[in-house]
Amino acid sequence: MGDPATVIDQYRRYVQDGRLEISEVMASELSDLLLSKKGRTLEEQGHLVTALRDLAKIQEIRTKWKESRAAASMLVKARKRYVKLLNSNGMRTEAKASAKEEADDEVQRGRVRAHEGALRAALGHWKRARKVQPQLIEAYWRPLEAHENIKSSLKGAGKAGLALAKILTSVGPVNRIGESFQLQPENTEAQPLEELLPNLSRWLKPELALPAKASVALDASKRELNRQIASIEAGEQAANAKLQAAIDTLQPSIDYHEYSRGGTS
């Protein structure tokens, strides 16, 4: 089938072009080929992890829930094996990074289970994702989405609402990247706000019956996010606070013009 890295690059280009059927076939064949090979090298195990992860996501896009769930299940074992191989080869940093990818994988598994209507299973995957990466925001708002779509109500989503409100106010401030506003937690995926904020507004509607305590907390978080966006647009808040802080640390502590006039001792 050719070099696995080349195959991965090729089917990913197909995904970008919207050619999902051929990309699925290629990712599936590569996964099967690597799975059938005994005594896989470290590099081959890494390619297997990538191929299975991509396959699960492609099948999710194609709404092939059962197939995506199966690929994701195989990914769990492949990723664990890969982490062990990395550690045994003294690649501790790489092993830690690979282990953290479990969080995104669990979020993906949760999305698929939610589409299948399995709320309890989906919530379990997102709970695991939060344990692995406590600041992964998607793992906090997906439960509310699932409750709404599966139960048509947020009556049982009080704890999820409180958890979402807490994470939204703890990973700030809001940043603007180009024309997009987002939250950027440390060492994890950024969360765009353009779609999340309308969802927050909808989840706060009385007809969805989010418990009062969670509703109050989530409304306060939404208001704070909107306040920061308005402040950025008005020039009252840095568009990228972390970048601005880094720049500020580079500012000279001595005024050059004052120094050139002999104003310092």
Short mmCIF file of C-alpha atoms in Angstrom, two decimals:
data_model
loop_
_atom_site.label_atom_id
_atom_site.label_comp_id
_atom_site.label_asym_id
_atom_site.label_seq_id
_atom_site.Cartn_x
_atom_site.Cartn_y
_atom_site.Cartn_z
CA MET A 1 0.00 0.00 0.00
CA GLY A 2 3.02 2.25 0.21
CA ASP A 3 4.61 4.28 2.96
CA PRO A 4 2.04 4.82 5.78
CA ALA A 5 3.03 8.47 6.26
CA THR A 6 2.44 9.10 2.54
CA VAL A 7 -0.92 7.33 2.65
CA ILE A 8 -1.99 9.40 5.66
CA ASP A 9 -1.04 12.65 3.92
CA GLN A 10 -2.95 11.55 0.82
CA TYR A 11 -6.24 10.61 2.46
CA ARG A 12 -6.11 13.75 4.61
CA ARG A 13 -5.93 15.80 1.43
CA TYR A 14 -8.96 13.89 0.20
CA VAL A 15 -10.79 14.82 3.40
CA GLN A 16 -9.98 18.49 2.80
CA ASP A 17 -11.36 18.13 -0.73
CA GLY A 18 -14.54 16.55 0.58
CA ARG A 19 -13.74 13.11 -0.87
CA LEU A 20 -14.76 11.27 2.26
CA GLU A 21 -15.56 7.88 0.75
CA ILE A 22 -12.10 7.31 -0.72
CA SER A 23 -10.44 8.76 2.40
CA GLU A 24 -12.38 6.30 4.56
CA VAL A 25 -11.37 3.38 2.34
CA MET A 26 -7.69 4.38 2.51
CA ALA A 27 -7.69 4.94 6.28
CA SER A 28 -9.50 1.65 6.81
CA GLU A 29 -7.12 -0.32 4.60
CA LEU A 30 -4.08 1.23 6.25
CA SER A 31 -5.46 0.44 9.70
CA ASP A 32 -6.16 -3.17 8.73
CA LEU A 33 -2.71 -3.56 7.22
CA LEU A 34 -0.96 -2.26 10.31
CA LEU A 35 -3.20 -4.21 12.69
CA SER A 36 -2.35 -7.44 10.88
CA LYS A 37 1.37 -6.85 11.21
CA LYS A 38 2.98 -8.52 14.20
CA GLY A 39 5.86 -6.88 16.01
CA ARG A 40 5.04 -3.37 14.85
CA THR A 41 7.83 -0.83 15.22
CA LEU A 42 7.38 2.35 17.24
CA GLU A 43 6.83 4.32 14.04
CA GLU A 44 4.31 1.81 12.70
CA GLN A 45 2.39 1.89 16.00
CA GLY A 46 2.26 5.67 15.74
CA HIS A 47 0.89 5.43 12.20
CA LEU A 48 -1.73 2.94 13.40
CA VAL A 49 -2.88 5.34 16.10
CA THR A 50 -3.15 8.17 13.56
CA ALA A 51 -5.01 6.03 11.01
CA LEU A 52 -7.54 4.73 13.54
CA ARG A 53 -8.13 8.20 14.95
CA ASP A 54 -8.68 9.63 11.48
CA LEU A 55 -10.89 6.70 10.50
CA ALA A 56 -13.15 7.19 13.52
CA LYS A 57 -13.53 10.90 12.72
CA ILE A 58 -14.17 10.33 9.01
CA GLN A 59 -16.84 7.75 9.79
CA GLU A 60 -18.37 10.16 12.28
CA ILE A 61 -18.60 12.82 9.59
CA ARG A 62 -20.24 10.23 7.33
CA THR A 63 -22.73 9.44 10.14
CA LYS A 64 -21.52 5.85 10.28
CA TRP A 65 -21.90 5.67 14.03
CA LYS A 66 -21.39 1.93 14.55
CA GLU A 67 -18.25 1.87 12.41
CA SER A 68 -16.83 4.98 14.08
CA ARG A 69 -17.45 3.47 17.49
CA ALA A 70 -15.59 0.31 16.49
CA ALA A 71 -12.60 2.25 15.14
CA ALA A 72 -12.45 4.36 18.30
CA SER A 73 -12.51 1.23 20.45
CA MET A 74 -9.51 -0.17 18.56
CA LEU A 75 -7.82 3.20 18.94
CA VAL A 76 -7.95 2.90 22.74
CA LYS A 77 -5.80 -0.24 22.68
CA ALA A 78 -3.49 1.10 19.97
CA ARG A 79 -2.88 4.36 21.82
CA LYS A 80 -2.08 2.58 25.10
CA ARG A 81 0.39 0.35 23.27
CA TYR A 82 1.96 3.38 21.60
CA VAL A 83 2.40 5.20 24.93
CA LYS A 84 4.11 2.13 26.39
CA LEU A 85 6.47 1.90 23.42
CA LEU A 86 7.34 5.58 23.70
CA ASN A 87 8.09 5.22 27.39
CA SER A 88 10.18 2.09 26.86
CA ASN A 89 12.22 4.02 24.30
CA GLY A 90 12.87 6.83 26.75
CA MET A 91 10.57 9.25 24.94
CA ARG A 92 8.79 10.50 28.06
CA THR A 93 7.64 13.85 26.67
CA GLU A 94 6.18 12.23 23.57
CA ALA A 95 4.49 9.56 25.67
CA LYS A 96 2.86 12.18 27.88
CA ALA A 97 1.61 14.12 24.86
CA SER A 98 0.18 10.97 23.29
CA ALA A 99 -1.54 10.00 26.53
CA LYS A 100 -3.20 13.41 26.71
CA GLU A 101 -4.74 12.85 23.29
CA GLU A 102 -7.08 10.45 25.04
CA ALA A 103 -9.17 13.47 26.03
CA ASP A 104 -9.97 14.46 22.44
CA ASP A 105 -10.53 10.81 21.57
CA GLU A 106 -13.03 10.47 24.42
CA VAL A 107 -14.86 13.61 23.34
CA GLN A 108 -15.16 12.11 19.86
CA ARG A 109 -16.46 8.83 21.26
CA GLY A 110 -18.98 10.76 23.31
CA ARG A 111 -20.26 12.63 20.25
CA VAL A 112 -20.88 9.35 18.45
CA ARG A 113 -22.70 7.79 21.39
CA ALA A 114 -24.83 10.91 21.72
CA HIS A 115 -25.81 10.64 18.05
CA GLU A 116 -26.83 7.06 18.80
CA GLY A 117 -29.02 8.32 21.62
CA ALA A 118 -26.92 6.71 24.35
CA LEU A 119 -26.81 9.62 26.78
CA ARG A 120 -25.33 7.77 29.75
CA ALA A 121 -22.49 6.32 27.66
CA ALA A 122 -21.79 9.70 26.08
CA LEU A 123 -21.62 11.40 29.47
CA GLY A 124 -19.17 8.74 30.63
CA HIS A 125 -16.81 9.48 27.75
CA TRP A 126 -16.93 13.23 28.41
CA LYS A 127 -16.31 12.68 32.11
CA ARG A 128 -13.20 10.70 31.23
CA ALA A 129 -12.08 13.46 28.85
CA ARG A 130 -12.37 16.05 31.64
CA LYS A 131 -10.31 13.84 33.93
CA VAL A 132 -7.50 13.59 31.36
CA GLN A 133 -7.61 17.27 30.35
CA PRO A 134 -9.54 19.33 32.93
CA GLN A 135 -9.55 22.44 30.72
CA LEU A 136 -10.90 20.89 27.51
CA ILE A 137 -13.99 23.06 27.11
CA GLU A 138 -15.79 20.87 24.57
CA ALA A 139 -16.01 18.14 27.19
CA TYR A 140 -18.07 20.53 29.35
CA TRP A 141 -20.63 21.84 26.87
CA ARG A 142 -21.30 18.60 24.99
CA PRO A 143 -23.33 17.20 27.93
CA LEU A 144 -25.82 20.06 27.70
CA GLU A 145 -26.11 19.62 23.96
CA ALA A 146 -26.73 15.89 24.44
CA HIS A 147 -29.36 16.43 27.11
CA GLU A 148 -31.16 18.87 24.83
CA ASN A 149 -31.02 16.64 21.75
CA ILE A 150 -31.81 13.34 23.46
CA LYS A 151 -34.11 14.39 26.31
CA SER A 152 -35.45 17.66 24.85
CA SER A 153 -34.84 19.10 28.30
CA LEU A 154 -32.03 20.20 30.58
CA LYS A 155 -33.77 19.15 33.79
CA GLY A 156 -31.06 16.63 34.54
CA ALA A 157 -28.17 18.83 33.42
CA GLY A 158 -27.74 20.97 36.53
CA LYS A 159 -24.29 19.66 37.42
CA ALA A 160 -23.19 19.91 33.79
CA GLY A 161 -24.39 23.51 33.63
CA LEU A 162 -22.50 24.46 36.77
CA ALA A 163 -19.34 22.76 35.51
CA LEU A 164 -19.58 24.60 32.20
CA ALA A 165 -20.11 27.94 33.91
CA LYS A 166 -17.06 27.34 36.09
CA ILE A 167 -14.73 26.37 33.24
CA LEU A 168 -15.83 29.31 31.08
CA THR A 169 -14.85 31.77 33.79
CA SER A 170 -11.61 30.05 34.77
CA VAL A 171 -9.80 29.72 31.43
CA GLY A 172 -10.06 33.34 30.24
CA PRO A 173 -9.55 35.93 29.17
CA VAL A 174 -11.28 36.04 25.78
CA ASN A 175 -8.90 36.41 22.84
CA ARG A 176 -9.54 37.62 19.32
CA ILE A 177 -7.74 35.74 16.57
CA GLY A 178 -8.48 37.50 13.29
CA GLU A 179 -12.23 38.04 13.40
CA SER A 180 -12.88 35.11 15.72
CA PHE A 181 -13.31 35.34 19.48
CA GLN A 182 -12.18 32.37 21.51
CA LEU A 183 -11.02 31.01 24.82
CA GLN A 184 -7.56 29.46 24.82
CA PRO A 185 -6.96 27.20 27.84
CA GLU A 186 -3.37 26.29 28.62
CA ASN A 187 -2.06 23.36 26.58
CA THR A 188 -5.39 22.35 25.06
CA GLU A 189 -7.78 23.09 22.21
CA ALA A 190 -9.10 26.63 21.74
CA GLN A 191 -12.86 27.10 22.02
CA PRO A 192 -14.43 29.46 19.43
CA LEU A 193 -17.27 31.50 20.92
CA GLU A 194 -19.28 32.35 17.80
CA GLU A 195 -21.31 29.14 18.03
CA LEU A 196 -21.05 28.52 21.76
CA LEU A 197 -22.60 31.83 22.85
CA PRO A 198 -25.85 31.28 20.90
CA ASN A 199 -26.02 27.80 22.40
CA LEU A 200 -25.66 29.27 25.89
CA SER A 201 -28.51 31.67 25.18
CA ARG A 202 -30.73 28.83 24.02
CA TRP A 203 -29.87 26.59 26.98
CA LEU A 204 -30.91 29.43 29.31
CA LYS A 205 -34.42 29.58 27.86
CA PRO A 206 -37.06 28.65 30.48
CA GLU A 207 -38.62 25.97 28.27
CA LEU A 208 -35.47 23.83 28.50
CA ALA A 209 -35.77 23.86 32.31
CA LEU A 210 -32.10 24.08 33.27
CA PRO A 211 -32.07 24.03 37.11
CA ALA A 212 -32.06 27.52 38.62
CA LYS A 213 -28.62 27.40 40.25
CA ALA A 214 -26.96 26.29 37.03
CA SER A 215 -28.99 28.79 35.02
CA VAL A 216 -27.85 31.72 37.16
CA ALA A 217 -24.19 30.64 36.99
CA LEU A 218 -24.28 30.02 33.25
CA ASP A 219 -26.01 33.33 32.59
CA ALA A 220 -23.30 35.15 34.57
CA SER A 221 -20.60 33.39 32.54
CA LYS A 222 -22.30 34.30 29.27
CA ARG A 223 -22.61 37.94 30.31
CA GLU A 224 -18.92 38.06 31.25
CA LEU A 225 -17.88 36.60 27.90
CA ASN A 226 -20.01 39.14 26.06
CA ARG A 227 -18.58 41.94 28.22
CA GLN A 228 -15.05 40.96 27.31
CA ILE A 229 -15.90 40.75 23.61
CA ALA A 230 -17.40 44.25 23.76
CA SER A 231 -14.30 45.52 25.59
CA ILE A 232 -12.01 44.06 22.94
CA GLU A 233 -14.08 45.59 20.15
CA ALA A 234 -13.94 48.96 21.93
CA GLY A 235 -10.19 48.71 22.38
CA GLU A 236 -10.50 48.62 26.17
CA GLN A 237 -9.14 45.07 26.48
CA ALA A 238 -6.19 43.47 24.71
CA ALA A 239 -7.22 41.24 21.84
CA ASN A 240 -4.68 38.70 23.04
CA ALA A 241 -3.91 39.18 26.71
CA LYS A 242 -1.15 36.57 26.88
CA LEU A 243 0.63 38.03 23.86
CA GLN A 244 0.26 41.54 25.26
CA ALA A 245 1.69 40.43 28.60
CA ALA A 246 4.67 38.89 26.81
CA ILE A 247 5.23 42.10 24.87
CA ASP A 248 5.00 44.17 28.04
CA THR A 249 7.79 42.13 29.61
CA LEU A 250 10.03 43.19 26.74
CA GLN A 251 9.53 46.90 27.39
CA PRO A 252 12.79 48.52 28.58
CA SER A 253 12.81 49.53 32.20
CA ILE A 254 14.86 52.68 31.36
CA ASP A 255 13.52 55.34 29.03
CA TYR A 256 16.05 55.65 26.19
CA HIS A 257 15.62 59.40 25.69
CA GLU A 258 16.02 60.06 29.40
CA TYR A 259 19.13 57.90 29.45
CA SER A 260 20.63 59.68 26.44
CA ARG A 261 20.20 63.02 28.24
CA GLY A 262 22.08 61.68 31.25
CA GLY A 263 18.91 61.62 33.33
CA THR A 264 19.88 58.43 35.17
CA SER A 265 22.60 57.91 37.68
#
